[in-house]
PDB file of N, CA and C in Angstrom:
ATOM      1  N   UNK A 882      58.893 128.718  -1.800  1.00  0.00           N
ATOM      2  CA  UNK A 882      59.518 127.174  -1.163  1.00  0.00           C
ATOM      3  C   UNK A 882      61.008 127.040  -1.823  1.00  0.00           C
ATOM      4  N   UNK A 883      61.852 126.716  -2.665  1.00  0.00           N
ATOM      5  CA  UNK A 883      62.645 126.953  -3.155  1.00  0.00           C
ATOM      6  C   UNK A 883      63.940 127.374  -2.255  1.00  0.00           C
ATOM      7  N   UNK A 884      62.913 129.152  -1.243  1.00  0.00           N
ATOM      8  CA  UNK A 884      64.399 129.687  -1.306  1.00  0.00           C
ATOM      9  C   UNK A 884      64.147 128.763   0.988  1.00  0.00           C
ATOM     10  N   UNK A 885      63.216 128.237   1.153  1.00  0.00           N
ATOM     11  CA  UNK A 885      62.726 127.872   2.628  1.00  0.00           C
ATOM     12  C   UNK A 885      63.451 126.283   2.822  1.00  0.00           C
ATOM     13  N   UNK A 886      63.158 125.544   1.331  1.00  0.00           N
ATOM     14  CA  UNK A 886      63.611 124.625   0.916  1.00  0.00           C
ATOM     15  C   UNK A 886      62.787 123.684   1.873  1.00  0.00           C
ATOM     16  N   UNK A 887      61.370 123.765   1.864  1.00  0.00           N
ATOM     17  CA  UNK A 887      60.394 122.754   2.074  1.00  0.00           C
ATOM     18  C   UNK A 887      59.022 123.477   1.215  1.00  0.00           C
ATOM     19  N   UNK A 888      58.351 122.266   1.588  1.00  0.00           N
ATOM     20  CA  UNK A 888      56.739 122.821   0.308  1.00  0.00           C
ATOM     21  C   UNK A 888      56.184 123.103   1.534  1.00  0.00           C
ATOM     22  N   UNK A 889      56.030 123.794   2.474  1.00  0.00           N
ATOM     23  CA  UNK A 889      55.613 124.370   3.502  1.00  0.00           C
ATOM     24  C   UNK A 889      54.117 124.075   3.852  1.00  0.00           C
ATOM     25  N   UNK A 890      52.989 124.589   4.603  1.00  0.00           N
ATOM     26  CA  UNK A 890      51.538 123.852   4.756  1.00  0.00           C
ATOM     27  C   UNK A 890      51.314 123.152   3.923  1.00  0.00           C
ATOM     28  N   UNK A 891      50.987 121.832   4.556  1.00  0.00           N
ATOM     29  CA  UNK A 891      50.821 119.994   3.452  1.00  0.00           C
ATOM     30  C   UNK A 891      49.451 120.611   2.888  1.00  0.00           C
ATOM     31  N   UNK A 892      48.336 121.094   2.936  1.00  0.00           N
ATOM     32  CA  UNK A 892      47.384 121.458   2.220  1.00  0.00           C
ATOM     33  C   UNK A 892      48.309 122.777   1.101  1.00  0.00           C
ATOM     34  N   UNK A 893      49.009 123.038   0.745  1.00  0.00           N
ATOM     35  CA  UNK A 893      49.165 124.354   0.441  1.00  0.00           C
ATOM     36  C   UNK A 893      50.151 123.286  -0.538  1.00  0.00           C
ATOM     37  N   UNK A 894      50.782 122.517  -1.323  1.00  0.00           N
ATOM     38  CA  UNK A 894      52.513 121.533  -1.227  1.00  0.00           C
ATOM     39  C   UNK A 894      51.821 121.680  -2.481  1.00  0.00           C
ATOM     40  N   UNK A 895      50.457 121.745  -3.496  1.00  0.00           N
ATOM     41  CA  UNK A 895      50.219 121.483  -4.687  1.00  0.00           C
ATOM     42  C   UNK A 895      50.415 122.926  -5.377  1.00  0.00           C
ATOM     43  N   UNK A 896      50.420 124.131  -5.048  1.00  0.00           N
ATOM     44  CA  UNK A 896      50.650 124.853  -5.375  1.00  0.00           C
ATOM     45  C   UNK A 896      51.358 125.719  -6.560  1.00  0.00           C
ATOM     46  N   UNK A 897      52.600 124.847  -6.101  1.00  0.00           N
ATOM     47  CA  UNK A 897      54.015 125.202  -6.884  1.00  0.00           C
ATOM     48  C   UNK A 897      53.235 124.332  -8.464  1.00  0.00           C
ATOM     49  N   UNK A 898      52.383 124.012  -8.664  1.00  0.00           N
ATOM     50  CA  UNK A 898      52.448 123.450 -10.331  1.00  0.00           C
ATOM     51  C   UNK A 898      51.880 124.544 -10.978  1.00  0.00           C
ATOM     52  N   UNK A 899      51.164 125.096 -10.072  1.00  0.00           N
ATOM     53  CA  UNK A 899      49.941 126.292 -10.311  1.00  0.00           C
ATOM     54  C   UNK A 899      50.674 126.903 -10.970  1.00  0.00           C
ATOM     55  N   UNK A 900      51.499 127.603  -9.696  1.00  0.00           N
ATOM     56  CA  UNK A 900      52.561 128.890 -10.625  1.00  0.00           C
ATOM     57  C   UNK A 900      53.524 128.398 -10.908  1.00  0.00           C
ATOM     58  N   UNK A 901      54.008 127.111 -11.537  1.00  0.00           N
ATOM     59  CA  UNK A 901      54.641 127.020 -12.161  1.00  0.00           C
ATOM     60  C   UNK A 901      54.215 127.464 -14.099  1.00  0.00           C
ATOM     61  N   UNK A 902      52.527 126.695 -13.648  1.00  0.00           N
ATOM     62  CA  UNK A 902      51.739 126.638 -15.002  1.00  0.00           C
ATOM     63  C   UNK A 902      51.291 128.828 -15.526  1.00  0.00           C
ATOM     64  N   UNK A 903      51.166 129.315 -14.082  1.00  0.00           N
ATOM     65  CA  UNK A 903      51.303 130.783 -14.459  1.00  0.00           C
ATOM     66  C   UNK A 903      52.103 131.884 -14.809  1.00  0.00           C
ATOM     67  N   UNK A 904      53.079 131.239 -14.352  1.00  0.00           N
ATOM     68  CA  UNK A 904      54.349 132.290 -14.455  1.00  0.00           C
ATOM     69  C   UNK A 904      54.428 131.604 -16.105  1.00  0.00           C
ATOM     70  N   UNK A 905      54.622 130.308 -16.783  1.00  0.00           N
ATOM     71  CA  UNK A 905      55.208 129.821 -18.005  1.00  0.00           C
ATOM     72  C   UNK A 905      53.578 130.820 -19.339  1.00  0.00           C
ATOM     73  N   UNK A 906      52.512 130.813 -18.511  1.00  0.00           N
ATOM     74  CA  UNK A 906      51.085 131.438 -19.499  1.00  0.00           C
ATOM     75  C   UNK A 906      51.675 132.784 -19.654  1.00  0.00           C
ATOM     76  N   UNK A 907      52.201 133.138 -18.513  1.00  0.00           N
ATOM     77  CA  UNK A 907      52.390 134.608 -18.782  1.00  0.00           C
ATOM     78  C   UNK A 907      53.689 135.394 -19.647  1.00  0.00           C
ATOM     79  N   UNK A 908      54.377 134.431 -19.715  1.00  0.00           N
ATOM     80  CA  UNK A 908      55.729 134.464 -20.447  1.00  0.00           C
ATOM     81  C   UNK A 908      55.831 133.879 -22.180  1.00  0.00           C
ATOM     82  N   UNK A 909      55.113 132.996 -21.819  1.00  0.00           N
ATOM     83  CA  UNK A 909      54.799 132.253 -23.006  1.00  0.00           C
ATOM     84  C   UNK A 909      54.732 132.979 -24.705  1.00  0.00           C
ATOM     85  N   UNK A 910      53.200 133.993 -24.129  1.00  0.00           N
ATOM     86  CA  UNK A 910      53.067 134.595 -25.465  1.00  0.00           C
ATOM     87  C   UNK A 910      54.309 135.393 -25.687  1.00  0.00           C
ATOM     88  N   UNK A 911      55.055 136.456 -24.842  1.00  0.00           N
ATOM     89  CA  UNK A 911      55.830 137.244 -24.942  1.00  0.00           C
ATOM     90  C   UNK A 911      56.880 136.513 -25.601  1.00  0.00           C
ATOM     91  N   UNK A 912      57.059 135.617 -25.461  1.00  0.00           N
ATOM     92  CA  UNK A 912      57.963 134.878 -26.346  1.00  0.00           C
ATOM     93  C   UNK A 912      57.748 134.296 -28.078  1.00  0.00           C
ATOM     94  N   UNK A 913      56.383 134.373 -27.772  1.00  0.00           N
ATOM     95  CA  UNK A 913      56.177 133.795 -29.072  1.00  0.00           C
ATOM     96  C   UNK A 913      56.162 134.778 -30.314  1.00  0.00           C
ATOM     97  N   UNK A 914      55.700 136.340 -29.412  1.00  0.00           N
ATOM     98  CA  UNK A 914      55.338 137.999 -30.548  1.00  0.00           C
ATOM     99  C   UNK A 914      56.867 138.260 -30.261  1.00  0.00           C
ATOM    100  N   UNK A 915      58.107 137.978 -29.776  1.00  0.00           N
ATOM    101  CA  UNK A 915      59.202 138.359 -29.943  1.00  0.00           C
ATOM    102  C   UNK A 915      59.911 137.368 -30.719  1.00  0.00           C
ATOM    103  N   UNK A 916      60.046 135.854 -30.831  1.00  0.00           N
ATOM    104  CA  UNK A 916      61.022 135.724 -31.647  1.00  0.00           C
ATOM    105  C   UNK A 916      60.311 135.606 -33.165  1.00  0.00           C
ATOM    106  N   UNK A 917      61.255 135.123 -34.329  1.00  0.00           N
ATOM    107  CA  UNK A 917      60.742 134.878 -35.239  1.00  0.00           C
ATOM    108  C   UNK A 917      60.382 133.293 -35.691  1.00  0.00           C
ATOM    109  N   UNK A 918      58.799 133.212 -35.788  1.00  0.00           N
ATOM    110  CA  UNK A 918      58.528 132.304 -36.177  1.00  0.00           C
ATOM    111  C   UNK A 918      59.317 130.557 -36.781  1.00  0.00           C
ATOM    112  N   UNK A 919      60.728 131.076 -37.006  1.00  0.00           N
ATOM    113  CA  UNK A 919      61.787 130.186 -37.178  1.00  0.00           C
ATOM    114  C   UNK A 919      62.116 129.711 -36.509  1.00  0.00           C
ATOM    115  N   UNK A 920      62.313 130.659 -35.353  1.00  0.00           N
ATOM    116  CA  UNK A 920      63.441 130.346 -34.819  1.00  0.00           C
ATOM    117  C   UNK A 920      62.151 130.099 -33.400  1.00  0.00           C
ATOM    118  N   UNK A 921      61.220 129.764 -33.213  1.00  0.00           N
ATOM    119  CA  UNK A 921      60.063 129.103 -32.190  1.00  0.00           C
ATOM    120  C   UNK A 921      60.391 127.805 -31.970  1.00  0.00           C
ATOM    121  N   UNK A 922      60.807 126.696 -32.767  1.00  0.00           N
ATOM    122  CA  UNK A 922      60.520 125.690 -33.214  1.00  0.00           C
ATOM    123  C   UNK A 922      62.408 125.402 -32.093  1.00  0.00           C
ATOM    124  N   UNK A 923      63.450 126.307 -32.363  1.00  0.00           N
ATOM    125  CA  UNK A 923      64.367 126.042 -32.033  1.00  0.00           C
ATOM    126  C   UNK A 923      64.660 126.672 -30.398  1.00  0.00           C
ATOM    127  N   UNK A 924      64.171 127.185 -29.931  1.00  0.00           N
ATOM    128  CA  UNK A 924      63.975 127.729 -28.550  1.00  0.00           C
ATOM    129  C   UNK A 924      62.898 126.635 -27.738  1.00  0.00           C
ATOM    130  N   UNK A 925      62.353 125.870 -28.530  1.00  0.00           N
ATOM    131  CA  UNK A 925      61.658 125.112 -27.824  1.00  0.00           C
ATOM    132  C   UNK A 925      62.199 123.820 -27.579  1.00  0.00           C
ATOM    133  N   UNK A 926      63.048 123.856 -28.411  1.00  0.00           N
ATOM    134  CA  UNK A 926      64.069 122.643 -28.263  1.00  0.00           C
ATOM    135  C   UNK A 926      65.265 122.626 -27.804  1.00  0.00           C
ATOM    136  N   UNK A 927      65.275 123.437 -27.869  1.00  0.00           N
ATOM    137  CA  UNK A 927      65.835 123.904 -26.557  1.00  0.00           C
ATOM    138  C   UNK A 927      65.697 124.210 -25.270  1.00  0.00           C
ATOM    139  N   UNK A 928      64.843 124.615 -25.632  1.00  0.00           N
ATOM    140  CA  UNK A 928      63.881 124.394 -24.414  1.00  0.00           C
ATOM    141  C   UNK A 928      63.697 123.016 -23.381  1.00  0.00           C
ATOM    142  N   UNK A 929      63.602 122.408 -24.289  1.00  0.00           N
ATOM    143  CA  UNK A 929      63.563 120.939 -23.490  1.00  0.00           C
ATOM    144  C   UNK A 929      64.163 120.434 -23.542  1.00  0.00           C
ATOM    145  N   UNK A 930      66.037 119.949 -24.108  1.00  0.00           N
ATOM    146  CA  UNK A 930      67.185 120.196 -24.226  1.00  0.00           C
ATOM    147  C   UNK A 930      67.833 120.289 -22.189  1.00  0.00           C
ATOM    148  N   UNK A 931      68.331 122.186 -22.092  1.00  0.00           N
ATOM    149  CA  UNK A 931      68.220 122.174 -21.196  1.00  0.00           C
ATOM    150  C   UNK A 931      67.716 122.971 -19.830  1.00  0.00           C
ATOM    151  N   UNK A 932      66.807 122.111 -19.816  1.00  0.00           N
ATOM    152  CA  UNK A 932      65.260 122.491 -18.707  1.00  0.00           C
ATOM    153  C   UNK A 932      66.246 121.354 -17.910  1.00  0.00           C
ATOM    154  N   UNK A 933      66.589 119.722 -18.325  1.00  0.00           N
ATOM    155  CA  UNK A 933      66.636 118.977 -17.442  1.00  0.00           C
ATOM    156  C   UNK A 933      68.078 118.672 -16.384  1.00  0.00           C
ATOM    157  N   UNK A 934      68.942 119.245 -18.305  1.00  0.00           N
ATOM    158  CA  UNK A 934      70.583 119.255 -17.344  1.00  0.00           C
ATOM    159  C   UNK A 934      70.625 120.153 -16.657  1.00  0.00           C
ATOM    160  N   UNK A 935      69.609 121.578 -16.520  1.00  0.00           N
ATOM    161  CA  UNK A 935      69.423 122.508 -15.248  1.00  0.00           C
ATOM    162  C   UNK A 935      69.162 121.870 -14.184  1.00  0.00           C
ATOM    163  N   UNK A 936      67.780 120.555 -14.342  1.00  0.00           N
ATOM    164  CA  UNK A 936      67.702 119.868 -13.075  1.00  0.00           C
ATOM    165  C   UNK A 936      68.430 119.312 -12.440  1.00  0.00           C
ATOM    166  N   UNK A 937      69.639 119.073 -13.018  1.00  0.00           N
ATOM    167  CA  UNK A 937      70.441 118.167 -12.772  1.00  0.00           C
ATOM    168  C   UNK A 937      71.707 118.491 -11.582  1.00  0.00           C
ATOM    169  N   UNK A 938      72.502 120.148 -12.618  1.00  0.00           N
ATOM    170  CA  UNK A 938      73.662 120.623 -11.827  1.00  0.00           C
ATOM    171  C   UNK A 938      72.316 121.397 -10.390  1.00  0.00           C
ATOM    172  N   UNK A 939      71.410 121.832 -10.619  1.00  0.00           N
ATOM    173  CA  UNK A 939      70.546 122.440  -9.095  1.00  0.00           C
ATOM    174  C   UNK A 939      70.739 121.030  -8.241  1.00  0.00           C
ATOM    175  N   UNK A 940      70.364 120.054  -8.914  1.00  0.00           N
ATOM    176  CA  UNK A 940      69.940 118.928  -7.509  1.00  0.00           C
ATOM    177  C   UNK A 940      71.148 118.623  -6.725  1.00  0.00           C
ATOM    178  N   UNK A 941      72.678 118.139  -8.184  1.00  0.00           N
ATOM    179  CA  UNK A 941      73.955 117.878  -7.448  1.00  0.00           C
ATOM    180  C   UNK A 941      75.055 119.257  -6.582  1.00  0.00           C
ATOM    181  N   UNK A 942      74.148 120.886  -7.234  1.00  0.00           N
ATOM    182  CA  UNK A 942      74.760 121.138  -6.395  1.00  0.00           C
ATOM    183  C   UNK A 942      74.110 121.457  -4.708  1.00  0.00           C
ATOM    184  N   UNK A 943      73.094 120.914  -4.661  1.00  0.00           N
ATOM    185  CA  UNK A 943      72.232 120.075  -2.956  1.00  0.00           C
ATOM    186  C   UNK A 943      70.990 121.140  -3.054  1.00  0.00           C
ATOM    187  N   UNK A 944      70.814 121.291  -4.303  1.00  0.00           N
ATOM    188  CA  UNK A 944      69.191 122.022  -3.885  1.00  0.00           C
ATOM    189  C   UNK A 944      67.957 121.308  -3.890  1.00  0.00           C
ATOM    190  N   UNK A 945      67.454 120.989  -2.721  1.00  0.00           N
ATOM    191  CA  UNK A 945      66.309 119.734  -2.746  1.00  0.00           C
ATOM    192  C   UNK A 945      64.853 120.264  -3.318  1.00  0.00           C
ATOM    193  N   UNK A 946      64.898 121.277  -3.355  1.00  0.00           N
ATOM    194  CA  UNK A 946      63.390 121.779  -4.279  1.00  0.00           C
ATOM    195  C   UNK A 946      63.628 122.314  -5.006  1.00  0.00           C
ATOM    196  N   UNK A 947      64.319 123.322  -5.292  1.00  0.00           N
ATOM    197  CA  UNK A 947      64.730 124.256  -6.230  1.00  0.00           C
ATOM    198  C   UNK A 947      64.525 123.766  -7.832  1.00  0.00           C
ATOM    199  N   UNK A 948      65.422 122.694  -8.169  1.00  0.00           N
ATOM    200  CA  UNK A 948      64.942 121.535  -9.401  1.00  0.00           C
ATOM    201  C   UNK A 948      63.905 121.538  -8.832  1.00  0.00           C
ATOM    202  N   UNK A 949      62.899 121.043  -8.567  1.00  0.00           N
ATOM    203  CA  UNK A 949      61.471 120.667  -9.058  1.00  0.00           C
ATOM    204  C   UNK A 949      60.739 121.695  -8.441  1.00  0.00           C
ATOM    205  N   UNK A 950      61.037 122.976  -8.135  1.00  0.00           N
ATOM    206  CA  UNK A 950      59.197 123.892  -7.583  1.00  0.00           C
ATOM    207  C   UNK A 950      60.254 125.152  -9.095  1.00  0.00           C
ATOM    208  N   UNK A 951      60.618 125.625  -9.409  1.00  0.00           N
ATOM    209  CA  UNK A 951      61.069 126.560 -10.113  1.00  0.00           C
ATOM    210  C   UNK A 951      60.855 126.531 -11.851  1.00  0.00           C
ATOM    211  N   UNK A 952      59.923 127.273 -12.221  1.00  0.00           N
ATOM    212  CA  UNK A 952      59.745 127.247 -13.492  1.00  0.00           C
ATOM    213  C   UNK A 952      60.711 127.342 -14.805  1.00  0.00           C
ATOM    214  N   UNK A 953      61.288 127.885 -14.846  1.00  0.00           N
ATOM    215  CA  UNK A 953      62.957 127.551 -15.695  1.00  0.00           C
ATOM    216  C   UNK A 953      63.332 126.243 -15.848  1.00  0.00           C
ATOM    217  N   UNK A 954      63.159 125.406 -14.557  1.00  0.00           N
ATOM    218  CA  UNK A 954      63.453 124.584 -14.661  1.00  0.00           C
ATOM    219  C   UNK A 954      62.495 123.158 -14.550  1.00  0.00           C
ATOM    220  N   UNK A 955      61.135 124.372 -15.037  1.00  0.00           N
ATOM    221  CA  UNK A 955      60.213 122.457 -15.129  1.00  0.00           C
ATOM    222  C   UNK A 955      59.550 123.532 -16.686  1.00  0.00           C
ATOM    223  N   UNK A 956      60.675 124.373 -16.723  1.00  0.00           N
ATOM    224  CA  UNK A 956      59.520 124.714 -18.426  1.00  0.00           C
ATOM    225  C   UNK A 956      59.473 123.166 -19.256  1.00  0.00           C
ATOM    226  N   UNK A 957      60.244 122.960 -19.531  1.00  0.00           N
ATOM    227  CA  UNK A 957      60.363 121.563 -20.558  1.00  0.00           C
ATOM    228  C   UNK A 957      59.604 120.884 -21.245  1.00  0.00           C
ATOM    229  N   UNK A 958      58.878 120.891 -19.293  1.00  0.00           N
ATOM    230  CA  UNK A 958      57.512 119.835 -19.579  1.00  0.00           C
ATOM    231  C   UNK A 958      56.159 120.680 -19.901  1.00  0.00           C
ATOM    232  N   UNK A 959      55.879 122.329 -19.998  1.00  0.00           N
ATOM    233  CA  UNK A 959      55.137 123.062 -20.516  1.00  0.00           C
ATOM    234  C   UNK A 959      55.067 122.990 -22.136  1.00  0.00           C
ATOM    235  N   UNK A 960      56.631 123.130 -22.424  1.00  0.00           N
ATOM    236  CA  UNK A 960      56.866 123.344 -24.075  1.00  0.00           C
ATOM    237  C   UNK A 960      56.919 121.960 -24.850  1.00  0.00           C
ATOM    238  N   UNK A 961      56.175 120.894 -24.012  1.00  0.00           N
ATOM    239  CA  UNK A 961      56.243 120.081 -24.595  1.00  0.00           C
ATOM    240  C   UNK A 961      54.750 119.696 -25.462  1.00  0.00           C
ATOM    241  N   UNK A 962      54.530 121.087 -24.727  1.00  0.00           N
ATOM    242  CA  UNK A 962      52.841 120.533 -25.165  1.00  0.00           C
ATOM    243  C   UNK A 962      52.648 122.264 -26.454  1.00  0.00           C
ATOM    244  N   UNK A 963      54.156 123.330 -26.139  1.00  0.00           N
ATOM    245  CA  UNK A 963      54.051 124.638 -27.189  1.00  0.00           C
ATOM    246  C   UNK A 963      54.237 123.394 -28.579  1.00  0.00           C
TER     247      UNK A 963
END
């Protein structure tokens, strides 16, 4: 989606959110495992701050879909629940 700058087939348009969740849930347990317990809250707060900044930069750079459908730029939403 980000490469083609389109949602593709309309009946698959909502699958980007499932892909983001899958990627996050695959990576997040590894982050929890590797980070010391004291560093995890700082990591989550940094994610909450940096993801919106990344989306703004991506959007201003002319990316019409990547800022919306890429996991590194949407991880803040999932980090809230973590």
